[in-house]
Tab-separated table of C-alpha atoms in Angstrom:
chain	number	residue	atom	x	y	z
A	1	MET	CA	96.329	-17.030	-176.269
A	2	MET	CA	92.516	-16.931	-176.239
A	3	VAL	CA	92.398	-14.313	-178.984
A	4	SER	CA	94.784	-16.333	-181.146
A	5	ALA	CA	92.638	-19.442	-180.680
A	6	ILE	CA	89.472	-17.602	-181.736
A	7	ILE	CA	91.144	-16.027	-184.765
A	8	SER	CA	92.604	-19.340	-185.885
A	9	ARG	CA	89.237	-21.078	-185.545
A	10	VAL	CA	87.495	-18.411	-187.622
A	11	VAL	CA	90.193	-18.477	-190.337
A	12	ILE	CA	90.111	-22.281	-190.555
A	13	LEU	CA	86.317	-22.269	-190.711
A	14	VAL	CA	86.114	-19.665	-193.467
A	15	PHE	CA	89.200	-20.341	-195.591
A	16	GLY	CA	89.730	-24.000	-194.765
A	17	THR	CA	86.116	-25.230	-194.970
A	18	LEU	CA	83.583	-22.847	-196.492
A	19	TYR	CA	85.635	-21.538	-199.432
A	20	PRO	CA	86.886	-25.026	-200.482
A	21	ALA	CA	83.346	-26.355	-200.243
A	22	TYR	CA	82.065	-23.665	-202.617
A	23	ALA	CA	85.005	-24.230	-204.993
A	24	SER	CA	84.202	-27.975	-205.004
A	25	TYR	CA	80.609	-27.142	-205.894
A	26	LYS	CA	81.803	-25.061	-208.842
A	27	ALA	CA	84.091	-27.887	-210.023
A	28	VAL	CA	81.251	-30.406	-209.928
A	29	LYS	CA	78.909	-28.000	-211.689
A	30	THR	CA	81.337	-27.177	-214.508
A	31	LYS	CA	82.546	-30.779	-214.765
A	32	ASN	CA	86.148	-29.571	-214.786
A	33	VAL	CA	88.170	-32.702	-214.092
A	34	ARG	CA	91.332	-30.800	-213.246
A	35	GLU	CA	89.606	-28.700	-210.586
A	36	TYR	CA	87.697	-31.729	-209.362
A	37	VAL	CA	90.934	-33.688	-208.764
A	38	LYS	CA	92.553	-30.653	-207.149
A	39	TRP	CA	89.825	-30.211	-204.545
A	40	MET	CA	89.562	-33.934	-203.918
A	41	MET	CA	93.250	-33.965	-202.973
A	42	TYR	CA	92.683	-30.946	-200.764
A	43	TRP	CA	89.822	-32.569	-198.868
A	44	ILE	CA	91.865	-35.728	-198.219
A	45	VAL	CA	94.753	-33.714	-196.808
A	46	PHE	CA	92.416	-31.442	-194.825
A	47	ALA	CA	90.726	-34.520	-193.260
A	48	LEU	CA	94.112	-35.767	-192.044
A	49	PHE	CA	94.899	-32.274	-190.763
A	50	THR	CA	91.639	-32.163	-188.825
A	51	CYS	CA	92.416	-35.505	-187.137
A	52	ALA	CA	95.917	-34.355	-186.208
A	53	GLU	CA	94.590	-30.984	-185.013
A	54	THR	CA	92.232	-32.661	-182.538
A	55	PHE	CA	95.106	-34.213	-180.586
A	56	ALA	CA	97.502	-31.298	-181.155
A	57	ASP	CA	95.067	-28.858	-179.531
A	58	ILE	CA	95.215	-30.976	-176.368
A	59	PHE	CA	98.958	-31.508	-176.083
A	60	LEU	CA	100.544	-28.643	-178.083
A	61	SER	CA	98.270	-25.660	-177.471
A	62	TRP	CA	100.727	-24.279	-174.906
A	63	VAL	CA	103.505	-23.985	-177.537
A	64	PRO	CA	104.128	-20.323	-178.534
A	65	PHE	CA	102.659	-19.306	-181.901
A	66	TYR	CA	100.794	-22.630	-182.148
A	67	TYR	CA	97.559	-21.083	-183.434
A	68	GLU	CA	99.417	-18.761	-185.784
A	69	ALA	CA	101.197	-21.793	-187.233
A	70	LYS	CA	97.843	-23.467	-187.899
A	71	ILE	CA	96.610	-20.394	-189.764
A	72	VAL	CA	99.730	-20.301	-191.932
A	73	PHE	CA	99.480	-24.051	-192.637
A	74	VAL	CA	95.855	-23.846	-193.784
A	75	LEU	CA	96.605	-20.884	-196.039
A	76	TRP	CA	99.592	-22.811	-197.447
A	77	LEU	CA	97.341	-25.769	-198.262
A	78	LEU	CA	94.766	-23.556	-199.926
A	79	SER	CA	96.942	-21.133	-201.869
A	80	PRO	CA	97.114	-21.807	-205.635
A	81	ALA	CA	100.629	-20.401	-205.648
A	82	THR	CA	102.080	-22.904	-203.192
A	83	LYS	CA	99.703	-25.818	-203.963
A	84	GLY	CA	100.431	-27.261	-200.559
A	85	SER	CA	97.587	-29.791	-200.598
A	86	SER	CA	98.726	-31.209	-203.954
A	87	ILE	CA	102.333	-31.468	-202.785
A	88	LEU	CA	101.443	-33.272	-199.548
A	89	TYR	CA	99.073	-35.624	-201.307
A	90	ARG	CA	101.427	-36.609	-204.124
A	91	LYS	CA	104.565	-37.019	-201.975
A	92	PHE	CA	103.216	-38.435	-198.713
A	93	VAL	CA	99.524	-39.340	-198.613
A	94	HIS	CA	99.111	-41.156	-201.925
A	95	PRO	CA	102.192	-43.409	-201.551
A	96	GLN	CA	101.278	-44.364	-197.961
A	97	LEU	CA	97.690	-45.126	-198.871
A	98	THR	CA	98.800	-47.213	-201.859
A	99	LYS	CA	101.005	-49.375	-199.628
A	100	ARG	CA	98.353	-49.908	-196.971
A	101	GLU	CA	95.240	-49.956	-199.129
A	102	GLN	CA	94.576	-53.699	-198.819
A	103	LYS	CA	95.025	-53.687	-195.034
A	104	ILE	CA	92.793	-50.674	-194.704
A	105	ASP	CA	90.096	-52.331	-196.840
A	106	ALA	CA	90.347	-55.514	-194.714
A	107	TYR	CA	90.031	-53.531	-191.496
A	108	ILE	CA	87.029	-51.666	-192.865
A	109	GLN	CA	85.361	-54.924	-193.918
A	110	GLN	CA	85.974	-56.525	-190.524
A	111	ALA	CA	84.756	-53.447	-188.740
A	112	SER	CA	81.612	-53.369	-190.845
A	113	ASP	CA	80.915	-57.071	-190.227
A	114	LYS	CA	81.640	-56.885	-186.515
A	115	GLY	CA	79.773	-53.630	-186.274
A	116	TYR	CA	76.697	-55.172	-187.892
A	117	SER	CA	76.808	-58.215	-185.601
A	118	ALA	CA	77.486	-55.964	-182.608
A	119	ILE	CA	74.511	-53.804	-183.518
A	120	LEU	CA	72.325	-56.908	-183.773
A	121	THR	CA	73.597	-58.242	-180.432
A	122	VAL	CA	73.212	-54.952	-178.641
A	123	GLY	CA	69.799	-54.422	-180.211
A	124	SER	CA	68.553	-57.870	-179.150
A	125	LYS	CA	69.896	-57.385	-175.629
A	126	GLY	CA	68.344	-53.947	-175.455
A	127	LEU	CA	64.960	-55.264	-176.587
A	128	SER	CA	65.158	-58.143	-174.105
A	129	TYR	CA	66.066	-55.790	-171.275
A	130	ALA	CA	63.296	-53.376	-172.222
A	131	SER	CA	60.719	-56.173	-172.364
A	132	ASN	CA	61.839	-57.477	-168.949
A	133	VAL	CA	61.559	-53.998	-167.485
A	134	VAL	CA	58.072	-53.575	-168.927
A	135	VAL	CA	56.943	-56.964	-167.609
A	136	GLN	CA	58.379	-56.347	-164.136
A	137	THR	CA	56.813	-52.904	-164.008
A	138	ALA	CA	53.456	-54.333	-165.031
A	139	LEU	CA	53.685	-57.063	-162.373
A	140	LYS	CA	54.671	-54.572	-159.679
A	141	GLY	CA	51.852	-52.276	-160.690
A	142	HIS	CA	49.386	-55.184	-160.624
A	143	GLY	CA	50.588	-56.207	-157.153
A	144	ALA	CA	50.304	-52.629	-155.923
A	145	VAL	CA	46.740	-52.420	-157.237
A	146	LEU	CA	45.824	-55.662	-155.476
A	147	ASP	CA	47.354	-54.456	-152.204
A	148	HIS	CA	45.472	-51.190	-152.519
A	149	LEU	CA	42.209	-53.041	-153.125
A	150	LYS	CA	42.821	-55.333	-150.149
A	151	LYS	CA	43.465	-52.355	-147.916
A	152	SER	CA	40.579	-50.259	-149.218
A	153	TYR	CA	37.883	-52.939	-148.842
A	154	SER	CA	36.816	-54.314	-145.483
A	155	MET	CA	36.261	-57.983	-144.824
A	156	SER	CA	32.523	-57.400	-144.730
A	157	ASP	CA	32.643	-56.272	-148.386
A	158	LEU	CA	34.627	-59.380	-149.360
A	159	SER	CA	32.557	-61.865	-147.331
A	160	VAL	CA	30.411	-64.416	-149.097
A	161	GLU	CA	26.719	-63.685	-149.237
A	162	GLY	CA	24.840	-65.687	-146.626
A	163	SER	CA	27.675	-65.657	-144.097
A	164	SER	CA	26.541	-65.266	-140.490
A	165	THR	CA	29.719	-63.454	-139.339
A	166	ALA	CA	29.326	-59.752	-138.611
A	167	VAL	CA	32.340	-57.462	-138.848
A	168	GLY	CA	32.577	-54.292	-136.801
A	169	PRO	CA	30.735	-53.196	-133.678
A	170	ASN	CA	27.973	-51.376	-135.576
A	171	VAL	CA	27.070	-54.164	-138.005
A	172	PRO	CA	23.818	-55.916	-137.035
A	173	PRO	CA	23.776	-59.713	-136.843
A	174	VAL	CA	22.681	-61.581	-139.923
A	175	ILE	CA	19.285	-63.260	-139.590
A	176	PRO	CA	19.417	-66.751	-141.098
A	177	ASP	CA	16.938	-67.807	-143.735
A	178	ASN	CA	16.963	-71.524	-142.864
A	179	GLU	CA	13.991	-72.727	-140.813
A	180	ASP	CA	16.148	-74.914	-138.560
A	181	GLU	CA	18.373	-71.998	-137.722
A	182	LEU	CA	15.330	-69.844	-137.043
A	183	ASP	CA	13.986	-72.490	-134.670
A	184	ASN	CA	17.310	-72.625	-132.866
A	185	LEU	CA	17.294	-68.856	-132.576
A	186	ASP	CA	13.762	-68.881	-131.149
A	187	ASN	CA	14.712	-71.541	-128.610
A	188	ARG	CA	17.754	-69.564	-127.568
A	189	LEU	CA	15.655	-66.419	-127.140
A	190	ILE	CA	13.141	-68.296	-125.039
A	191	GLU	CA	15.884	-69.684	-122.805
A	192	GLU	CA	17.422	-66.260	-122.419
A	193	ARG	CA	14.050	-64.750	-121.551
A	194	GLU	CA	13.398	-67.415	-118.938
A	195	GLU	CA	16.844	-66.828	-117.476
A	196	ALA	CA	16.167	-63.104	-117.334
A	197	ASN	CA	12.808	-63.678	-115.609
A	198	ARG	CA	14.455	-65.974	-113.109
A	199	ARG	CA	17.095	-63.419	-112.296
A	200	LEU	CA	14.394	-60.768	-112.025
A	201	ARG	CA	12.486	-62.857	-109.503
A	202	GLU	CA	15.634	-63.435	-107.489
A	203	GLY	CA	16.319	-59.723	-107.554
A	204	ARG	CA	12.811	-58.986	-106.272
A	205	LYS	CA	13.210	-61.442	-103.454
A	206	GLU	CA	16.500	-59.934	-102.419
A	207	ASN	CA	15.016	-56.449	-102.555
A	208	GLU	CA	12.064	-57.548	-100.383
A	209	MET	CA	14.467	-59.050	-97.861
A	210	LEU	CA	16.435	-55.838	-97.789
A	211	GLN	CA	13.267	-53.801	-97.293
A	212	GLN	CA	12.164	-56.022	-94.409
A	213	LYS	CA	15.502	-55.789	-92.668
A	214	GLY	CA	15.654	-52.045	-93.213
A	215	ASN	CA	19.381	-52.258	-93.687
A	216	ALA	CA	20.619	-48.880	-94.902
A	217	GLY	CA	24.075	-48.382	-96.304
A	218	ALA	CA	26.240	-48.539	-99.306
A	219	GLY	CA	26.121	-52.333	-99.397
A	220	GLN	CA	22.428	-52.331	-100.266
A	221	ASP	CA	22.900	-49.804	-103.018
A	222	ASP	CA	25.823	-51.781	-104.374
A	223	VAL	CA	23.807	-54.985	-104.530
A	224	ILE	CA	20.915	-53.278	-106.301
A	225	THR	CA	23.245	-51.499	-108.676
A	226	THR	CA	25.110	-54.719	-109.377
A	227	ARG	CA	21.889	-56.560	-110.172
A	228	ASP	CA	20.756	-53.787	-112.445
A	229	THR	CA	24.135	-53.776	-114.205
A	230	GLN	CA	24.047	-57.542	-114.704
A	231	LEU	CA	20.575	-57.350	-116.187
A	232	ARG	CA	21.621	-54.509	-118.463
A	233	SER	CA	24.699	-56.390	-119.702
A	234	ARG	CA	22.647	-59.539	-120.103
A	235	THR	CA	20.027	-57.919	-122.260
A	236	SER	CA	22.174	-55.410	-124.151
A	237	LYS	CA	23.557	-57.992	-126.577
A	238	TYR	CA	20.240	-58.424	-128.336
A	239	SER	CA	19.376	-56.372	-131.362
A	240	HIS	CA	16.056	-54.577	-131.706
A	241	LYS	CA	14.689	-57.664	-133.478
A	242	GLU	CA	15.932	-60.196	-130.898
A	243	ALA	CA	15.431	-58.513	-127.500
A	244	PRO	CA	12.083	-59.561	-125.890
A	245	THR	CA	9.760	-56.881	-124.584
A	246	GLU	CA	9.511	-58.612	-121.180
A	247	LEU	CA	13.104	-57.633	-120.407
A	248	SER	CA	12.277	-53.961	-120.742
A	249	ALA	CA	9.325	-54.402	-118.406
A	250	ALA	CA	11.529	-56.245	-115.935
A	251	ARG	CA	14.111	-53.517	-115.947
A	252	PHE	CA	11.392	-50.882	-115.398
A	253	GLN	CA	9.988	-52.915	-112.493
A	254	LEU	CA	13.475	-53.269	-111.008
A	255	ARG	CA	13.989	-49.499	-111.147
A	256	ARG	CA	10.681	-48.952	-109.324
A	257	ILE	CA	11.708	-51.420	-106.624
A	258	THR	CA	15.070	-49.702	-106.311
A	259	ARG	CA	13.484	-46.268	-105.884
A	260	LYS	CA	11.027	-47.620	-103.301
A	261	SER	CA	13.880	-49.303	-101.415
A	262	LYS	CA	15.874	-46.086	-101.322
A	263	SER	CA	12.861	-44.072	-100.154
A	264	PHE	CA	12.112	-46.681	-97.463
A	265	THR	CA	15.754	-46.595	-96.333
A	266	GLU	CA	15.777	-42.820	-96.100
A	267	GLY	CA	12.522	-42.876	-94.098
A	268	SER	CA	13.795	-45.465	-91.636
A	269	THR	CA	17.002	-43.500	-91.139
A	270	LYS	CA	15.092	-40.332	-90.228
């Protein structure tokens, strides 16, 4: 079956297509009207055969000697002795086409008109769809770029120049340029320094009372450590420009008092 199909395809290609094409070329070249009409009839019949063959290969290929019958039919059409193409054209094809010529022309005209309008409609819809896709893609890409920029930049980069808000733990506070704000900052620093001095004096008094009582134990160390921690937390919020130098001196003095208190406690215990 497979071999018969291959042989039939080769025979139809060579004897049913290539040879008639060359013979038609010779007829056109020599301007022989008789040969020209002969091969025109052949090509009309062979076109109908090709259409019928397409469906017959699907439904009738299982019939025995199907491919051999196709080979014989093509050779019958082509042979100058049988003149099969001329017989089929004159007895069947030409009369049927003559009867249905007007209907066929009307169908072709309608198909051409509808096909042209359908092509225009499909083309316009395709262009509209393509433009919508391009616009949506551009908008999505623009939104993605904006989201990426929002994520990549911190709020400190997007803040307005002159803002007094600091972002992040390592960003130093912004020093205002206005004189009123500078005065307020100076007053606040003075108040904080006075508060620190007051707490330092209270701490000294408490340390002196502890030294006089000679009370040794963890409670004394806790009090001293707590005072030192409070002073550290109180003064640690200033930057190097804001923190007053007196606070450093007070902390140094408090450490000296603490060491003396510990040494005194150890001596009294012994």
